[in-house]
Amino acid sequence: MHVLNDRVDRQAEGFQRNRAELLRDLAEIEDLLATTLTGGGEKYVERHRQRGKMLARERIELLLDEDASFLELMPFAAWGTEFTVGASLVTGIGVIEGVEVMVIAHDPTVRGGTLNPHSFKKVFRAMEIAKENRLPIVTLVESGGADLPTQAEVAIPGGRIFRDLIDHSAAAVPTVALVFGNATAGGAYLPGLSDYVVMVRDRAKVFLGGPPLVKMATGEESDDESLGGADMHARRSGLADYLAEDEADAIRIGRQIVRRMNWRKLGPGPTELPEEPLYPADDLLGIPSADAKIPFDPREVLARIIDGSRFDEFKPLYGSSLVTGWASVHGYPIGLLANARGVLLSEEAEKATQFIQLANQVDTPLLFLQNTTGFIVGRAYEEGGIIKDGAKMINAVTNSRVPHLTVNMGVSYGAGNYGMCGRAFGPRFLFSWPNSKTAVMGPQQLAGVMSIVAKQSAADRGLPFDEEGDARMRAAVQSQIEREQTALANSARVYDDGIIDPRDTRTVLGICLSVIHNAEIRGQRGYGVFRM
Amino acid sequence: MNPIDTLLVANRGEIARRIFRTCREMGISTVAVYSDADASASYVTEADQAVRLPGSTAAETYLRSDLIVSAALRVGADAVHPGYGFLSEQAAFARACIAAGVTFVGPSAGAIEAMGSKLAAKALMAEAGVPLLPGADVTGLDDDAVRALADGIGYPLLVKASAGGGGRGMRTVAGPADLPEAVASAQREAAAAFGDATVFVERLLVDPRHIEVQVLGDRHGTVVSLFERECSIQRRYQKIIEESPSPAVSEPLRRQMGRTAVAAAAAVGYVGAGTVEFVMDSDGQYYFLEMNTRLQVEHPVTELVTGLDLVRMQLLLAQGEPMPTEASAAVISGHAVEARLYAENPRDQFLPQTGTVDTFEFDPILGLRVDSGVEAGSVISPYYDPMVAKVIAWAPTRSEALSRLSGALSRARIHGPVTNRDLLVGILRDPEFRAGQTDTGFLTRHSPGELGLPLGPDSEKLHVAAATLALAMRKRAAATVQETIPTGWRNNASQRQTVTWQVQDSAHRVAYVFVRGVVRLGVDDEDLAGVVLHGVGPDRVDLEVEGVRRTYQVVIHGDSDHCTAHVDSPLGYCRLTREPRISLTEAAASPGSLTAPMPGTVVRVAVATGDAVVQGQPLLVLEAMKMEHTVTTAHDGVVRVVAARVGDVVDGGDLLAVIDRHDDLAEAG
């Protein structure tokens, strides 16, 4: 068992510069998070409160076990769009009566809790996480349904929510709907397809068609309460299993339902000593390079994340641009793959392939710490079969069955993103550090490539090359990529599950590992491990 | 000579243990008797043998002379010690013991009888030349005759039960208007408590000192004085702080009072330990009050200043031995002070409290003696006197003794029912008390509520903050998932966690959040400044606030969601009750419902269904722990339901009656 050393020079200029830049990025993130707390804005929050209602986050806080964690997911969804940041939903993983649960709460202060295309992306991802990790789902319902102006984008795909709910239930993972307000028309199927339904007296409104629609359809005179009130559903339709006296009562009942789920996690519990790392997490502000061109030693990051800073490196002398090895986080054993010098060569790809197979053989989850500029290019490497070797790594990542966690610490470019288990490769969770970047390649490179291609094309056609126009194009492309590659831009598109403070990495990973262990942990079987 | 080999103590709790202790030292085998409510009390298991007295009320058990005598015979006890209270001053009991061939550790039945009737005793004392206050028997007289007698004596005066003691059956009367009701209620209480409704009126000295003299008499005619005890600090005529010597008694006065007390005892041929009680005015004039023909609750202060074991003296004298020389040659050395720790709420009319004593710990300090009937886990039942323990300190000087006692009391860890501990500490530290100005009006001049203020509001805030942190750790320690994840971790913190605690009559809301190991704490929407958490666990919080670091010991009982927390710190103690996070929405009680304020027995129902009542009118009387509590209506109306009958035993919160308001009726009509 090897304990990592501390080689960080906290006084170094680079460390200080990295730290300053990261703190600046964090401040921006913090400010943005602060705006999410006011939902649809002060005016709507005030109106909501005047109705004697709790905000979505207040409902969640009361629902969760005191002093336990809540990992909010995808808080930046819809950032930079016409829609409110957070996409009128609050979702995350919390602990209720000792059970890790996926909580999905509508934020009725944002356009009445209506769901736009970003909201659907967020819900789909939340339900995917719940499904993969076998988490019960508790939905706090108060939504006007689909955002009608975007119905073309949401109405048809939106049905997936209902299919997922049923799948979830069929997979023996309970679903609970606590209905605080509107759940009408299509939204009525949210309680309609949940295993347990709680409705708040005089508040819940659950019907397929409201009084005007009923009047138009059949001429029947009716009102909200008789058509879809909580009392009616509890006593007559039977859609409500529990009638709650008020919001707090609904939450109390929700907790009671979870307590009675007789929930058993299928994964093994933590098996290693969950000692704190030997070195302060605060250093994680100064270690990752602000300048993407400067690599940093991922062991320094590991030394501040893993239990007791204990790391047993695998194949340390081979393919040294990728660090692989074994460690544990909060007592959960993990296999680690971390980029050391950005680029992936054939050796690194093969080492990764072998290591991923080893982890599958012993059912150990994998953590990918990304800081990769991609696979190497160049004649010698092409001749050496870098595509084949990269393909092996991507193949191994794809067919690996142990849970994967991915954290982007720096850059994640090109096919390196694939090999290092980017979003498309279905890691159970993917988080980004605030300064990280994800794109097909760096902005300068991309602009340069486009310029060269254009120049070539002009030469091929014998046309004069517009140098000024090219410079403008390069500048425009570069700035576009710079905007698009940021953590925030990617998080807005739900290409990650959130941006985290590097100092929280150990905590976030610990929560994720605990969550992952709700499901069985079992690696791919079939072939023996291929030596590379 | 009739040697004692086996002694039955016809009593319970603290005094039973106290007597057993001396018995063990003297090699005497011990026998306890116990009611059903006391079946698991410590004194029962400490005795060599124990005999059950079926039932729980005193009348069914400790007042059953016949059962106790037969218990003594059954175990072959050759003596019975009555302790104090219960049968200790019942001549018939002394007589029954002797008739059964069992030694009664106490004076003769004749002496008990002579002193037991206060009226007869006064006559006897007058003959012996003992100074008396003017007074008269009013038994059997009509209101006018009583008033005429009272006018002769002058107001203010006191109505007292002739057979009374401990303040029961006693009423003060300021003027003629209050006289008839005072006489009637004193008679009622006396009849219930002592089986004898005889009461008399007596001139009342306003705020006198209460000074008593301990005497011992042997069977050979020797009576000695063991000096005085000052017992002026009283609430509702119940002594709560006693000391010896009295700061108001000079050496010549001490000798004079000693002679008077010896004369009083000798007049009835007193044998054993007894106490002659006097009231004393500010000029040092003293008047005979009564003689207690038993061991007093406060006897330890005499023991500590004389070095004598009074129970040992009692047992020796009961065996017929002559007065031991250490008693006849006794001198006062140093100063002793006793505080009676009661399970009662000084901030709420001294209402007795019941429940389990969760923790009962005193630091072992030289010169401190704790005579207690309880230990951790003991239950204070509603059936008997709510005294929990006597805490006694000795020191060379009065001032040191007071400091030692107040320090020990304030540092003690006493968790469970509310006690008068803070009041005791407040009195012991009060400048007037420390100056020796200790008359019986002390607790009239000083509000017990203020004197016994458990903690200043600022200290209370620190205690609730500490309790909240300890509770958070307790919850974390009980977590079954994510055990090692930081407490209350959030990546998008929207609000702090809150815990609301009930402290006495007020509530405090603590809001807290941990951010990367640093805690931010607010109490009642105000942040505590300069908070540094040096250490925290489920039972101990090392917290610095505004530059001062203190350790808070926290004991939490019950489910975390509605737990009770006991917090001790250098600032004091407080007991907190958590308000549940989510209170159950229940059907509201119907308006006008009157519920029992405490557990007790209904002794009188004054109204019937359909009666019209006015605000403040007594509806019924509840007796709890020997005190009568009148339940009155808070508003005018009509009695719709009377849910209790005389004799019913009710629990706190039980419905007693429902009064419809007039406006309710109007609406209904």
PDB file of C-alpha atoms in Angstrom, chain B residues 57 171 185 188-189 191-193 599-607 619-631 644-650 656:
ATOM      1  CA  THR B  57     -51.283   5.869  47.668  1.00  0.00           C
ATOM      2  CA  ARG B 171     -53.615  29.136  56.048  1.00  0.00           C
ATOM      3  CA  SER B 185     -60.143  24.650  53.722  1.00  0.00           C
ATOM      4  CA  ARG B 188     -60.590  19.882  54.799  1.00  0.00           C
ATOM      5  CA  GLU B 189     -56.900  19.535  54.140  1.00  0.00           C
ATOM      6  CA  ALA B 191     -58.877  15.890  57.612  1.00  0.00           C
ATOM      7  CA  ALA B 192     -57.506  14.493  54.365  1.00  0.00           C
ATOM      8  CA  ALA B 193     -53.873  14.606  55.407  1.00  0.00           C
ATOM      9  CA  PRO B 599     -51.671  14.154  37.255  1.00  0.00           C
ATOM     10  CA  GLY B 600     -53.728  13.920  40.419  1.00  0.00           C
ATOM     11  CA  THR B 601     -56.896  12.823  42.134  1.00  0.00           C
ATOM     12  CA  VAL B 602     -60.171  14.684  41.845  1.00  0.00           C
ATOM     13  CA  VAL B 603     -61.219  15.531  45.401  1.00  0.00           C
ATOM     14  CA  ARG B 604     -64.098  17.891  44.777  1.00  0.00           C
ATOM     15  CA  VAL B 605     -66.366  18.670  41.862  1.00  0.00           C
ATOM     16  CA  ALA B 606     -68.070  22.006  42.353  1.00  0.00           C
ATOM     17  CA  VAL B 607     -70.275  22.195  39.269  1.00  0.00           C
ATOM     18  CA  LEU B 619     -64.975  23.935  38.815  1.00  0.00           C
ATOM     19  CA  LEU B 620     -63.202  21.220  40.653  1.00  0.00           C
ATOM     20  CA  VAL B 621     -60.321  20.549  42.947  1.00  0.00           C
ATOM     21  CA  LEU B 622     -57.501  18.241  42.077  1.00  0.00           C
ATOM     22  CA  GLU B 623     -55.206  16.860  44.705  1.00  0.00           C
ATOM     23  CA  ALA B 624     -51.758  16.072  43.530  1.00  0.00           C
ATOM     24  CA  MET B 625     -48.909  15.214  45.779  1.00  0.00           C
ATOM     25  CA  LYS B 626     -50.852  16.341  48.781  1.00  0.00           C
ATOM     26  CA  MET B 627     -51.597  19.773  47.436  1.00  0.00           C
ATOM     27  CA  GLU B 628     -54.943  20.982  46.290  1.00  0.00           C
ATOM     28  CA  HIS B 629     -55.155  22.584  42.880  1.00  0.00           C
ATOM     29  CA  THR B 630     -58.323  24.367  41.971  1.00  0.00           C
ATOM     30  CA  VAL B 631     -59.300  24.233  38.330  1.00  0.00           C
ATOM     31  CA  ALA B 644     -64.342  13.799  36.100  1.00  0.00           C
ATOM     32  CA  ARG B 645     -65.850  12.447  39.292  1.00  0.00           C
ATOM     33  CA  VAL B 646     -64.611  12.658  42.839  1.00  0.00           C
ATOM     34  CA  GLY B 647     -61.994  10.010  43.337  1.00  0.00           C
ATOM     35  CA  ASP B 648     -60.949   9.819  39.707  1.00  0.00           C
ATOM     36  CA  VAL B 649     -57.225   9.651  39.167  1.00  0.00           C
ATOM     37  CA  VAL B 650     -56.416  11.765  36.140  1.00  0.00           C
ATOM     38  CA  LEU B 656     -61.958  17.487  33.069  1.00  0.00           C
TER      39      LEU B 656
END
